[in-house]
Short mmCIF file of C-alpha atoms and ligand atoms in Angstrom, two decimals:
data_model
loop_
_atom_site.label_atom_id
_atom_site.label_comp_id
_atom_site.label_asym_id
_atom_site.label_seq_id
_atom_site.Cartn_x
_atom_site.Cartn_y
_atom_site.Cartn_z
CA UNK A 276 11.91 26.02 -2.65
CA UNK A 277 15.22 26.65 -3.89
CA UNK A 278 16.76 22.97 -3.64
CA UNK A 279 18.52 21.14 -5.76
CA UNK A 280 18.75 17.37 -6.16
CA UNK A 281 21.09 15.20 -8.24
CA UNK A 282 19.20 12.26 -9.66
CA UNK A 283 21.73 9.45 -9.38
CA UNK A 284 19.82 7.03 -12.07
CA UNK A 285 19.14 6.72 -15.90
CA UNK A 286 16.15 6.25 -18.40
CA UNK A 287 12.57 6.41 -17.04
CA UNK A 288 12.64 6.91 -13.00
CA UNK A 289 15.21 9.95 -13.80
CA UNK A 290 12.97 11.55 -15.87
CA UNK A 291 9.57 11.03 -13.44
CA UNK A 292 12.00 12.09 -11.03
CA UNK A 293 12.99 15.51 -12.91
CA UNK A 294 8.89 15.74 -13.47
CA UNK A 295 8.14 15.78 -9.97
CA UNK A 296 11.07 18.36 -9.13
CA UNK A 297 9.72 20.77 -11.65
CA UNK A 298 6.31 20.66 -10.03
CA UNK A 299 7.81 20.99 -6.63
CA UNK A 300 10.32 24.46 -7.93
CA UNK A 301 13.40 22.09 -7.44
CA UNK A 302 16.45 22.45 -9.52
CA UNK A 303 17.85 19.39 -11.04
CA UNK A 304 21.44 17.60 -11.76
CA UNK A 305 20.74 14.88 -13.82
CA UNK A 306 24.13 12.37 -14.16
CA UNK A 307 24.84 10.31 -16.84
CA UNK A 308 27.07 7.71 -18.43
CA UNK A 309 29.33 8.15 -21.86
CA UNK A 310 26.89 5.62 -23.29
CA UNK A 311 23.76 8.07 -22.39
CA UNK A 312 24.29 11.36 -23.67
CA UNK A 313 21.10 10.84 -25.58
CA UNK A 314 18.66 10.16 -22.79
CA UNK A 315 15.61 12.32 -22.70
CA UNK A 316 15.79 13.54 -19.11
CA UNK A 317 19.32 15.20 -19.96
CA UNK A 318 17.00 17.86 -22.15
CA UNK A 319 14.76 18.80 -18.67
CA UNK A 320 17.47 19.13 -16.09
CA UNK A 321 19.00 22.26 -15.21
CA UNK A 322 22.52 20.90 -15.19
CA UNK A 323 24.32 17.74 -16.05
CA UNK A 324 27.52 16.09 -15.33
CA UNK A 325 28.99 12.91 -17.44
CA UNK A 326 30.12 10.66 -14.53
CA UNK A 327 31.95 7.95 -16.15
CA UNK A 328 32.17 5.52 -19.09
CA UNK A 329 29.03 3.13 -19.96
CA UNK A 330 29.78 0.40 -17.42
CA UNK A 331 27.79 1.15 -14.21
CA UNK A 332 30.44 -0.04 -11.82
CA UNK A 333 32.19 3.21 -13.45
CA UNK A 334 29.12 5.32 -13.68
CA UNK A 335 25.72 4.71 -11.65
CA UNK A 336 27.78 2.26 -9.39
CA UNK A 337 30.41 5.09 -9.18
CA UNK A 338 29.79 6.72 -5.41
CA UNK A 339 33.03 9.07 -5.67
CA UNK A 340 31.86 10.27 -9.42
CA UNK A 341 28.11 10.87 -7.85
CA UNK A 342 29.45 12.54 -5.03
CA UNK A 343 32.05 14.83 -6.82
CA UNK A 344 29.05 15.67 -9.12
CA UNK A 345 27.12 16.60 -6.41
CA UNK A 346 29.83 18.56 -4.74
CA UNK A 347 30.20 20.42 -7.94
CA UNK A 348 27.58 21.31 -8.84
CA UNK A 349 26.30 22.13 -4.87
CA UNK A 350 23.37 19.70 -5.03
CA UNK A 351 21.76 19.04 -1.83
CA UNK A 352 20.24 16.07 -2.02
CA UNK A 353 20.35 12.54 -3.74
CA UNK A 354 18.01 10.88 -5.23
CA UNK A 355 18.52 7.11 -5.91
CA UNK A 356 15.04 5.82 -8.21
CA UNK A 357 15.26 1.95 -7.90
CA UNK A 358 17.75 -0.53 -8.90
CA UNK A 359 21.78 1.04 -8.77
CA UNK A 360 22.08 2.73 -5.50
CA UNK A 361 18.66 2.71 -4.29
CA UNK A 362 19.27 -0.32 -1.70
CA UNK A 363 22.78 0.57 -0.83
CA UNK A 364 23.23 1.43 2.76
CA UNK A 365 26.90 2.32 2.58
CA UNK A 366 26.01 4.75 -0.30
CA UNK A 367 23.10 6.14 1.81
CA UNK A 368 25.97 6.42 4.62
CA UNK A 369 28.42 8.42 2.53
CA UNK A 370 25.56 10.11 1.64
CA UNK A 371 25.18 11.77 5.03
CA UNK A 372 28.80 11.89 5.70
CA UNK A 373 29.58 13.67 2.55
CA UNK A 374 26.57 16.15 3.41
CA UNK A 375 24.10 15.54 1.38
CA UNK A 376 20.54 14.38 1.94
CA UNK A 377 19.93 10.86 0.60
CA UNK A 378 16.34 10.69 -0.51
CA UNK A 379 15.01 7.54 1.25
CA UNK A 380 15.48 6.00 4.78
CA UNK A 381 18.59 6.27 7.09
CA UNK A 382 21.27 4.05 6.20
CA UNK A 383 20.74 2.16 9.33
CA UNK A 384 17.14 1.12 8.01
CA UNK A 385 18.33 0.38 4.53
CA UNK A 386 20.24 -2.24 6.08
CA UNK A 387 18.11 -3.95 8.89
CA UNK A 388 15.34 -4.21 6.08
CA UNK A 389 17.83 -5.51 3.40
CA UNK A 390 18.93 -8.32 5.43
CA UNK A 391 15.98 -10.66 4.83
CA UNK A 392 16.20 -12.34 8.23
CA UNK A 393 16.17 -9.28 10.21
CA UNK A 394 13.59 -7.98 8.17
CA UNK A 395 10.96 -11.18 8.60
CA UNK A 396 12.12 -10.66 12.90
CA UNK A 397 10.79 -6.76 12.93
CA UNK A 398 8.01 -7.81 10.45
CA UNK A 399 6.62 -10.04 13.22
CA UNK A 400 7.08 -8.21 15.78
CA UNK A 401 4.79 -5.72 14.12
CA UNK A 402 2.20 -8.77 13.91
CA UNK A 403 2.44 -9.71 10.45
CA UNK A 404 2.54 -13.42 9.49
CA UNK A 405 5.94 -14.38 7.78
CA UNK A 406 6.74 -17.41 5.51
CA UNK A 407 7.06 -20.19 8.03
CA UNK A 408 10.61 -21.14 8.27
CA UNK A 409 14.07 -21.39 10.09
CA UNK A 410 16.14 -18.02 10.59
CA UNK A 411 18.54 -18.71 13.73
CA UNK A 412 21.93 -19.41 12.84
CA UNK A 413 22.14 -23.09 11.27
CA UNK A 414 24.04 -26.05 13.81
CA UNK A 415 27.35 -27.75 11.93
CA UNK A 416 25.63 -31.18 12.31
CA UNK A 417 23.68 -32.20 9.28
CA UNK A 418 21.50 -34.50 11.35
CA UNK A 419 20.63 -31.26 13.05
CA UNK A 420 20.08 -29.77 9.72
CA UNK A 421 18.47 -32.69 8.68
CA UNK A 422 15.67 -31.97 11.58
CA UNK A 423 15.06 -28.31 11.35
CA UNK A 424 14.03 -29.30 7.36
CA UNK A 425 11.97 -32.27 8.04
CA UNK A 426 10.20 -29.44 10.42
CA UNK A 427 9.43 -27.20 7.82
CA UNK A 428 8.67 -29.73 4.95
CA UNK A 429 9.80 -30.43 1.51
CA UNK A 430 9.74 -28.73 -0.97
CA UNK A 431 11.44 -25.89 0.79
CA UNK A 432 13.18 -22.63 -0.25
CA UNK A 433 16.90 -21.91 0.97
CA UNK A 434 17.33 -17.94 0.70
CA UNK A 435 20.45 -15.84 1.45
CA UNK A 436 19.41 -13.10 4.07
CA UNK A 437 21.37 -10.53 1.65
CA UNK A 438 19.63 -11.80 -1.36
CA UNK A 439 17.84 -9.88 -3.88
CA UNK A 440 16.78 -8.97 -7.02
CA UNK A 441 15.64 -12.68 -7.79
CA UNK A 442 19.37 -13.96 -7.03
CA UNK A 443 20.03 -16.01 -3.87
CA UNK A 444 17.56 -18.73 -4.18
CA UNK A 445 17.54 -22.11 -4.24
CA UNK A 446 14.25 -24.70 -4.06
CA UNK A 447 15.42 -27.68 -2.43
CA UNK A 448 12.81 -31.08 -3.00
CA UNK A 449 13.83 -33.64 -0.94
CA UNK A 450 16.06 -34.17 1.79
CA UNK A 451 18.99 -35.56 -0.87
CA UNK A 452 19.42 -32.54 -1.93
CA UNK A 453 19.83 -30.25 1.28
CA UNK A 454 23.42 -30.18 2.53
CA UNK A 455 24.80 -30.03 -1.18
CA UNK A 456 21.93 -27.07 -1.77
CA UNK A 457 23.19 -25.64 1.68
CA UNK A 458 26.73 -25.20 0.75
CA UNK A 459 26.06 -23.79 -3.01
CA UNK A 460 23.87 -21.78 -1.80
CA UNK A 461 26.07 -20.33 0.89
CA UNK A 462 28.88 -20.11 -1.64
CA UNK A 463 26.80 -18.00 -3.92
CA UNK A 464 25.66 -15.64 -1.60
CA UNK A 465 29.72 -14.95 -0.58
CA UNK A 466 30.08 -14.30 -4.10
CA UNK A 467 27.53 -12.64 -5.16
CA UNK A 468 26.49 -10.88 -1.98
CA UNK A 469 29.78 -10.98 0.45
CA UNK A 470 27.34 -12.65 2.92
CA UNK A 471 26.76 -16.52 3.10
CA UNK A 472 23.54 -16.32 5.76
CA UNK A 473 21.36 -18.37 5.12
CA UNK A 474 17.75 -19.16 5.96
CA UNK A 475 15.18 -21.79 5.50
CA UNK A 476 11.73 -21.04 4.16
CA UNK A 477 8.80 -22.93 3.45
CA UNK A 478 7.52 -23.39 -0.36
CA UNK A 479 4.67 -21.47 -1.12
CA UNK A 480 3.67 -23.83 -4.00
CA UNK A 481 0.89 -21.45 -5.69
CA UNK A 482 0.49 -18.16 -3.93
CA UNK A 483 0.32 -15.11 -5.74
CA UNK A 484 2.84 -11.95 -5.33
CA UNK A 485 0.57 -9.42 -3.39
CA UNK A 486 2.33 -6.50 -2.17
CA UNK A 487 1.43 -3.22 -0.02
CA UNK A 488 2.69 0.24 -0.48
CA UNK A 489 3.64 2.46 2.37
CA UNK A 490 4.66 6.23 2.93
CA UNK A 491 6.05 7.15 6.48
CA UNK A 492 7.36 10.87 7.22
CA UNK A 493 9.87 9.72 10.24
CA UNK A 494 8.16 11.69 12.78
CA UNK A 495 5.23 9.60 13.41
CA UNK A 496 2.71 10.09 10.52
CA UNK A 497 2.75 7.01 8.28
CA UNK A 498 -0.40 5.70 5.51
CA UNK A 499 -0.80 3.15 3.22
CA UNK A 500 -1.85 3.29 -0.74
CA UNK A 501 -3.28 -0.51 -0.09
CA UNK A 502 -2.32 -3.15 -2.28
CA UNK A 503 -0.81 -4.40 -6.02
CA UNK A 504 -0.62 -7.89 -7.48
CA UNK A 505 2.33 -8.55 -9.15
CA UNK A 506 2.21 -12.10 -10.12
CA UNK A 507 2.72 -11.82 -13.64
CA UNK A 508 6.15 -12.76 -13.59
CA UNK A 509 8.82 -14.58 -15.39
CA UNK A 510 12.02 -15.93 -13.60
CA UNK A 511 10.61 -13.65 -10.54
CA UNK A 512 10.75 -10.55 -12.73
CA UNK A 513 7.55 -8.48 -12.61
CA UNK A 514 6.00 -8.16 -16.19
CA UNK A 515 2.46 -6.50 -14.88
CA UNK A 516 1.79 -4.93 -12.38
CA UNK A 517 -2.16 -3.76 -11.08
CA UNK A 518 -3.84 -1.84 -8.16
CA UNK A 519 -5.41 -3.01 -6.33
CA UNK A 520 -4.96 -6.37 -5.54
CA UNK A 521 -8.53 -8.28 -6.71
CA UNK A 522 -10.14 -10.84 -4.10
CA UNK A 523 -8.50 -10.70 -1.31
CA UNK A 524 -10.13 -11.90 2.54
CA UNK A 525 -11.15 -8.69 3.81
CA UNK A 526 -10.24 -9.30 7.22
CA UNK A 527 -6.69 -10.43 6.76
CA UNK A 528 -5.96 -7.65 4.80
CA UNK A 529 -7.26 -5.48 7.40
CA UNK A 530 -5.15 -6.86 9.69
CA UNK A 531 -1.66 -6.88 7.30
CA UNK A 532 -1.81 -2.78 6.37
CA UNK A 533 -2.77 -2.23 9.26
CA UNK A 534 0.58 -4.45 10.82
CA UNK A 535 2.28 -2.64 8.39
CA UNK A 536 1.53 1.06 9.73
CA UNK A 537 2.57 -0.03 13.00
CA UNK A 538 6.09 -1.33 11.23
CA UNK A 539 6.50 2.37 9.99
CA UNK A 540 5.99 3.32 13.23
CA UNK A 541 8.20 0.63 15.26
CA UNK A 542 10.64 1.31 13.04
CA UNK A 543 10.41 5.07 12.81
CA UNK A 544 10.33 5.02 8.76
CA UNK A 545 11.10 7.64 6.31
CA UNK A 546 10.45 7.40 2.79
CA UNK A 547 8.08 5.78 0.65
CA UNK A 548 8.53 1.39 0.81
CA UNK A 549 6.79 -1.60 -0.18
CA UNK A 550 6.41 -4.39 1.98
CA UNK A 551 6.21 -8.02 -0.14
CA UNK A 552 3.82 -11.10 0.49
CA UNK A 553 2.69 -14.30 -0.97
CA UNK A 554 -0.39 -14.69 -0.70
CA UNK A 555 -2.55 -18.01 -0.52
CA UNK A 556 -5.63 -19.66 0.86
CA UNK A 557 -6.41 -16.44 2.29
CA UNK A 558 -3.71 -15.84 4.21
CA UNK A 559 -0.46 -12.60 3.67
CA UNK A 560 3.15 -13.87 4.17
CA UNK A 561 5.74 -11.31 4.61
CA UNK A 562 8.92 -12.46 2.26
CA UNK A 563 10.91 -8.53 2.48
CA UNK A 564 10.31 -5.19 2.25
CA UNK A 565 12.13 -2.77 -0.09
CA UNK A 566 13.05 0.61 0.80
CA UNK A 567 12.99 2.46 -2.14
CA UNK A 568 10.40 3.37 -5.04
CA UNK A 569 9.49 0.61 -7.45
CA UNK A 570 8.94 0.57 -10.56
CA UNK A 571 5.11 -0.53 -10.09
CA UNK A 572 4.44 2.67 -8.09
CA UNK A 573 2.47 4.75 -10.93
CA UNK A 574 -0.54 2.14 -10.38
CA UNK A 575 -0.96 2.91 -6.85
CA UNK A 576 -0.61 6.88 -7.62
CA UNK A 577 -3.29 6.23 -10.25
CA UNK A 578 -5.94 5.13 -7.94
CA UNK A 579 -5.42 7.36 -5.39
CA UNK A 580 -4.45 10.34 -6.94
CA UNK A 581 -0.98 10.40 -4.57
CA UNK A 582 2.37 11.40 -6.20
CA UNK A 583 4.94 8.83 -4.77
CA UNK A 584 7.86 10.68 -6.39
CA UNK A 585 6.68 14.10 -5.03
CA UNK A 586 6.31 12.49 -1.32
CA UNK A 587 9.57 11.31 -1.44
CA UNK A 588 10.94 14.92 -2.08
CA UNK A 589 8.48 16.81 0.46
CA UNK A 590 9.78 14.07 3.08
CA UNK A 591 13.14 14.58 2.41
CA UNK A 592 12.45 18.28 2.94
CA UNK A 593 11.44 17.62 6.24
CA UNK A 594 8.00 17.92 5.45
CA UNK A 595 5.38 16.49 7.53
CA UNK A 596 2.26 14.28 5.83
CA UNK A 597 -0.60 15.67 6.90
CA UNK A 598 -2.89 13.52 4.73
CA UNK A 599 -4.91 11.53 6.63
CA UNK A 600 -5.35 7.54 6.04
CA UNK A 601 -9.45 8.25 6.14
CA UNK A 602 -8.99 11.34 3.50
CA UNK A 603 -7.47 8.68 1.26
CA UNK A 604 -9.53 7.39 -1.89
CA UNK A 605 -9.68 4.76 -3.65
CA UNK A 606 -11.02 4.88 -7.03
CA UNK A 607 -11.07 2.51 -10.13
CA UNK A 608 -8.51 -0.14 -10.98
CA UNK A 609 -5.24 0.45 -12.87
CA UNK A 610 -2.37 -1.91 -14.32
CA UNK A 611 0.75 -1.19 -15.51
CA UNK A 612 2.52 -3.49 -18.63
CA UNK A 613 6.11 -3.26 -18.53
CA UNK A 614 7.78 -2.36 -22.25
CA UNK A 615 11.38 -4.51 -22.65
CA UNK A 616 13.76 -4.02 -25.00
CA UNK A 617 13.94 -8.05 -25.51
CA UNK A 618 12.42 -10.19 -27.99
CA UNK A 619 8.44 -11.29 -27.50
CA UNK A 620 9.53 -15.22 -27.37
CA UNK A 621 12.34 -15.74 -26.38
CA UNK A 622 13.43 -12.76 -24.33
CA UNK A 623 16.71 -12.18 -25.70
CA UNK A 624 17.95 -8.84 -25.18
CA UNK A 625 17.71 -6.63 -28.16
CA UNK A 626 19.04 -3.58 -28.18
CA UNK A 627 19.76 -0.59 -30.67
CA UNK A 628 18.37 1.96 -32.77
CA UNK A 629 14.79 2.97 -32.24
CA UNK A 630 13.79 4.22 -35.71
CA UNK A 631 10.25 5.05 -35.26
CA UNK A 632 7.86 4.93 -32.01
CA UNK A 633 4.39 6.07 -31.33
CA UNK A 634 3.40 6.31 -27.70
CA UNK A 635 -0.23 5.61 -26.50
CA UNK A 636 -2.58 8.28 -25.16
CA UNK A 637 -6.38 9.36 -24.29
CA UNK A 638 -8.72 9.29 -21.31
CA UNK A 639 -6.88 7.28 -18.76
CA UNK A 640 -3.28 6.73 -20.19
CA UNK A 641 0.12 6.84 -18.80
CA UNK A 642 2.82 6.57 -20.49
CA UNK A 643 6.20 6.54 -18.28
CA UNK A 644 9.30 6.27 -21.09
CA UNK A 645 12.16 7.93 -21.78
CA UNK A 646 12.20 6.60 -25.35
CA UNK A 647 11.81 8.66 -28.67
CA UNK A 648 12.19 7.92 -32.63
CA UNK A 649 16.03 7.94 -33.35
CA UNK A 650 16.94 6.78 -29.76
CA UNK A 651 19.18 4.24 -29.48
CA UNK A 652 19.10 1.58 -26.79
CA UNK A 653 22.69 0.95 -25.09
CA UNK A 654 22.97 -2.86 -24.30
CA UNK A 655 24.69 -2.15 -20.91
CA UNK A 656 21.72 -1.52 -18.61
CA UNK A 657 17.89 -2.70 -17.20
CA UNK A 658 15.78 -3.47 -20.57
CA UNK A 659 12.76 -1.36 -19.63
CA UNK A 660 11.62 1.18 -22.38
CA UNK A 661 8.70 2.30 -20.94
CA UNK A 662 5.49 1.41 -18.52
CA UNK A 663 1.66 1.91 -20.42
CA UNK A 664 -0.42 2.64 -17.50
CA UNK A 665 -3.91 2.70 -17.76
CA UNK A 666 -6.62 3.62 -15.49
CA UNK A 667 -10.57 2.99 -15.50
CA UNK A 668 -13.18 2.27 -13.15
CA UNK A 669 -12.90 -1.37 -12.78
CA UNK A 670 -10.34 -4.12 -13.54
CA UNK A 671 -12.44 -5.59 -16.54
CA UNK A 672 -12.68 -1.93 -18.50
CA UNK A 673 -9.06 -1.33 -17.50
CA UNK A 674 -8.44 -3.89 -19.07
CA UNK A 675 -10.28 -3.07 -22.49
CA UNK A 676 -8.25 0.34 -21.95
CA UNK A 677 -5.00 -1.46 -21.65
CA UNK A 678 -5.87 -2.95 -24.80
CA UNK A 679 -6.49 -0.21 -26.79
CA UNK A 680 -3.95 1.37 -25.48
CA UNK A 681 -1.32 -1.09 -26.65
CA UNK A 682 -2.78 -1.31 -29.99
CA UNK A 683 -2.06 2.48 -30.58
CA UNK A 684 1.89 2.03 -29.42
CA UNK A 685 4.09 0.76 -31.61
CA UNK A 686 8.42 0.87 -31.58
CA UNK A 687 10.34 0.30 -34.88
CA UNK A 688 13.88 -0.78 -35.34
CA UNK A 689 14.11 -3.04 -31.66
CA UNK A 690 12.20 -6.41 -30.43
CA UNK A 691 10.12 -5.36 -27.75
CA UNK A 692 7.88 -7.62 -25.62
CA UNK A 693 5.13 -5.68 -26.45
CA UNK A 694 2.78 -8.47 -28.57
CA UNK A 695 3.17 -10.27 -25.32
CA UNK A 696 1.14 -7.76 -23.40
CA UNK A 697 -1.67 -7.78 -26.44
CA UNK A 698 -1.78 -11.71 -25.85
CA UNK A 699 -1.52 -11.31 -22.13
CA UNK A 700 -4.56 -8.83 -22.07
CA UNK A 701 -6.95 -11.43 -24.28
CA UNK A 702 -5.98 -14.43 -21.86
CA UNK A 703 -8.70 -15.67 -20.06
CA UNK A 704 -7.30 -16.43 -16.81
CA UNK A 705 -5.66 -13.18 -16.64
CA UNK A 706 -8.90 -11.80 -17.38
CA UNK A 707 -10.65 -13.88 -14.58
CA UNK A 708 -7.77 -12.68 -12.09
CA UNK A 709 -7.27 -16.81 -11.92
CA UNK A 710 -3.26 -16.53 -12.37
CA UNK A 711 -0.64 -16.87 -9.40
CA UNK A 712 3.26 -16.43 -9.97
CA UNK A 713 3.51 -19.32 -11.97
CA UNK A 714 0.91 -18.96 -14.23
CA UNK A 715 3.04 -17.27 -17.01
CA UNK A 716 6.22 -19.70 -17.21
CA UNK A 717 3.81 -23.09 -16.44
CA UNK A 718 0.65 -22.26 -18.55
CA UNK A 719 0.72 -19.58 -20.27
CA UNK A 720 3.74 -19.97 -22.14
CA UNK A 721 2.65 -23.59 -22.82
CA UNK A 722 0.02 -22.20 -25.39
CA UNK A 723 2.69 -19.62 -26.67
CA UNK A 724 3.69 -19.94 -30.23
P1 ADP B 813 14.15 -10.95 -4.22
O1 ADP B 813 14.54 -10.05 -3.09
O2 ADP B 813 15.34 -11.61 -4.86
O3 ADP B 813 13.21 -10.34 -5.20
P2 ADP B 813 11.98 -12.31 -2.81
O4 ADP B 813 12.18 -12.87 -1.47
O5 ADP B 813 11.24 -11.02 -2.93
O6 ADP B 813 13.41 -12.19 -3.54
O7 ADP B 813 11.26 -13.38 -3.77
C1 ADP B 813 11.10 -13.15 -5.16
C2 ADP B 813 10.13 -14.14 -5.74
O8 ADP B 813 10.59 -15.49 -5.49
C3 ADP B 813 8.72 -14.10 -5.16
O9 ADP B 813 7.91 -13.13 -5.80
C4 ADP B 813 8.25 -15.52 -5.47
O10 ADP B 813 7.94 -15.61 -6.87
C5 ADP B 813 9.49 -16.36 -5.23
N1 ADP B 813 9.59 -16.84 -3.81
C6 ADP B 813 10.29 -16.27 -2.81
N2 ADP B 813 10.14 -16.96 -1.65
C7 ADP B 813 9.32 -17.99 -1.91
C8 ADP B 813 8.73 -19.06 -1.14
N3 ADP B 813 9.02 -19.20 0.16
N4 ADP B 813 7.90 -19.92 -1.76
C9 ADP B 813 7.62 -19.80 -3.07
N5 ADP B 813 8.12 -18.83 -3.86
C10 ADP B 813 8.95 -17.92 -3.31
#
């Protein structure tokens, strides 16, 4: 193939990306900021161009610097990793317009999915079961307001339909607090997100963050790579991440991939995309779906031996999947413990020099990082230094693996949350697969010294 794709991202997805381009015979652009000329990926790619200074509204964030680097350097294709760009439907727009082939859905999809409300409408339509809630536009009258929340029942969740990334959320307990909640909440999504639609959801009080993982080729061939639990999280950041998802009602999960497959297909999807749920008392409710890799993904490739980044690129190329949902396997359990450049306690950010690192290995090890001894961790981006990945034949022996695993690594000169994984991997109702999304900030960190 003789392609060539600019990766528009930094630290750990650019390089996986850059792997999976090498296995595939595509050339590479790799783009970076003033503050990164030390990133490991830079060393792999066949070209790079510095694109701006280190802020990201002047470098990742930069469309005209991506696109001139593309231009010049006669890339033909963009890919956008997560976070950045990855969501932006005007970026997947100029994209097209600009010629070049944005690696992910149309721009139209990117933003009926990334408006929450829409999403939860075409989610339902596909027959999967939402968070009960309120999405029509709101009446002026509080006493209306008044009655569509005495509906749904306190405590209840008001969420900006362009929300994301944990922002745009407020839990509302009683009805003293809705019409003030209302209006801040409106005014901070016009701020943060130029869009103050709102909607009203119900309080899931103690589910835990399930999610499923699609891949869809646009011309009619979609599968799933089943499920992950994600509910070790703090402030509704991931921290682990496993595959698959343990205990879950057979028959409703039946039903919810196999509602999602017919999404792909109402929808006509391209790309790889995850589809988000609580889940509790049995039961899957939709909350959004994000068109783009995650960061998570590596724990779905390890159990079924299927390269996400590589499907993304074949796609893009136009080519067909002609895997079959029945040929797929799944095999073992795997997690994934996220590596943060921020301290074990009190997750301040920490920055700077790495002086000495050691990365895990052995039977059943990933390790996804762009770190290295003498690196040195700019303070103006995402905190994540790497993802340990292990993989074994069931969750308990993963488990033991993950251990192990993070008793070999070890990073020098920076705070990492690293001894948090060790504890996290001892814990008992981690072990027991007992925890739900609050688990970590309401019990776990209770007991943390
Ligand atoms: P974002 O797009 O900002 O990530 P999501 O809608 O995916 O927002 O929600 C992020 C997290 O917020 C969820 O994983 C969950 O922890 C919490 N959350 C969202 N909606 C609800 C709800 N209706 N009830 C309880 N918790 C919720």
């Amino acid at each position: 193939m003789s392609h060539k794709v600019l990766i528009a991202n930094r630290g750990e997805i650019a390089l996986r990306a850059i792997r999976a381009c090498k296995e595939l015979g595509i050339k590479t652009v790799a783009v970076y900021s003033s503050g990164d000329k030390n990133l490991k990926h830079l060393k792999f790619a066949d070209e790079t161009v510095c694109i701006g200074p280190v802020s990201p509204l002047e470098s990742y964030l930069n469309v005209p610097a991506i696109l001139s680097a593309a231009e010049v350097t006669n890339a033909k294709a963009i890919y956008p990793g997560y976070g950045f760009l990855a969501e932006d439907y005007s970026f997947a727009e100029k994209c097209d317009e600009s010629g070049f082939k944005f690696i992910g859905p149309n721009s139209e999809t990117i933003k009926m999915m990334g408006d929450k409300i829409t999403a939860k409408n075409i989610a339902e339509k596909a027959g999967i079961k939402v968070v009960p809630g309120y999405k029509d536009a709101l009446p002026e009258d509080p006493e209306k307001i008044h009655a569509i929340a005495n509906e749904i029942g306190y405590p209840l969740m008001i969420k900006a339909t362009a929300g994301g990334g944990g922002r745009g959320m407020r839990l509302i307990e009683n009805k003293d607090q809705l019409i003030d909640g209302l209006e801040v909440t409106m005014q901070e999504a016009m701020n943060a997100f130029g869009n103050k639609v709102v909607y009203f959801e119900k309080f899931i009080s103690d589910p835990r963050h399930i999610e499923i993982q699609i891949v869809a080729d646009g011309k009619g061939n979609a599968i799933h790579l089943g499920t992950r639990d994600c509910s070790i999280q703090r402030r509704h950041q991931k921290i682990i991440e496993e595959a698959p998802a343990s205990d879950l009602n057979s028959e409703s999960l039946l039903n919810t991939l196999n509602s999602c497959l017919k999404l792909c297909e109402d929808i006509n999807y391209e790309g790889v995309g995850t589809l988000e749920f609580l889940y509790e008392n049995d039961n899957f409710y939709f909350i959004e779906m994000n068109t783009r890799i995650q960061v998570e993904h590596p724990v779905s490739e390890m159990i079924t031996g299927f390269d996400l980044v590589k499907a993304q690129l074949k796609i893009a190329l136009g080519i067909p999947i002609t895997l079959k949902q029945s040929k797929i396997s799944f095999r073992g359990h795997a997690i994934e413990c996220r590596i943060n450049a921020e301290d074990a306690k009190n997750f301040t950010p920490s920055p700077g020099l790495i002086t000495k690192m050691h990365p895990p290995g052995g039977f059943g090890v990933r390790f996804d990082s762009h770190i290295y001894s003498g690196y040195e961790v700019p303070p103006y981006y995402d905190s994540l230094l790497a993802k340990i990945i292990t993989v074994a034949n069931s969750r308990s022996s993963c488990i033991k693996r993950m251990t192990s695993a993070l008793d070999e690594f070890f990073v020098e000169g920076i705070e990492t949350n690293h001894s948090l994984h060790q504890e996290l991997m001892h814990d008992e109702v981690f072990g027991k697969n007992k925890h739900t999304i609050n688990y970590l900030e309401n019990e776990f960190f209770k007991n943390y010294e």
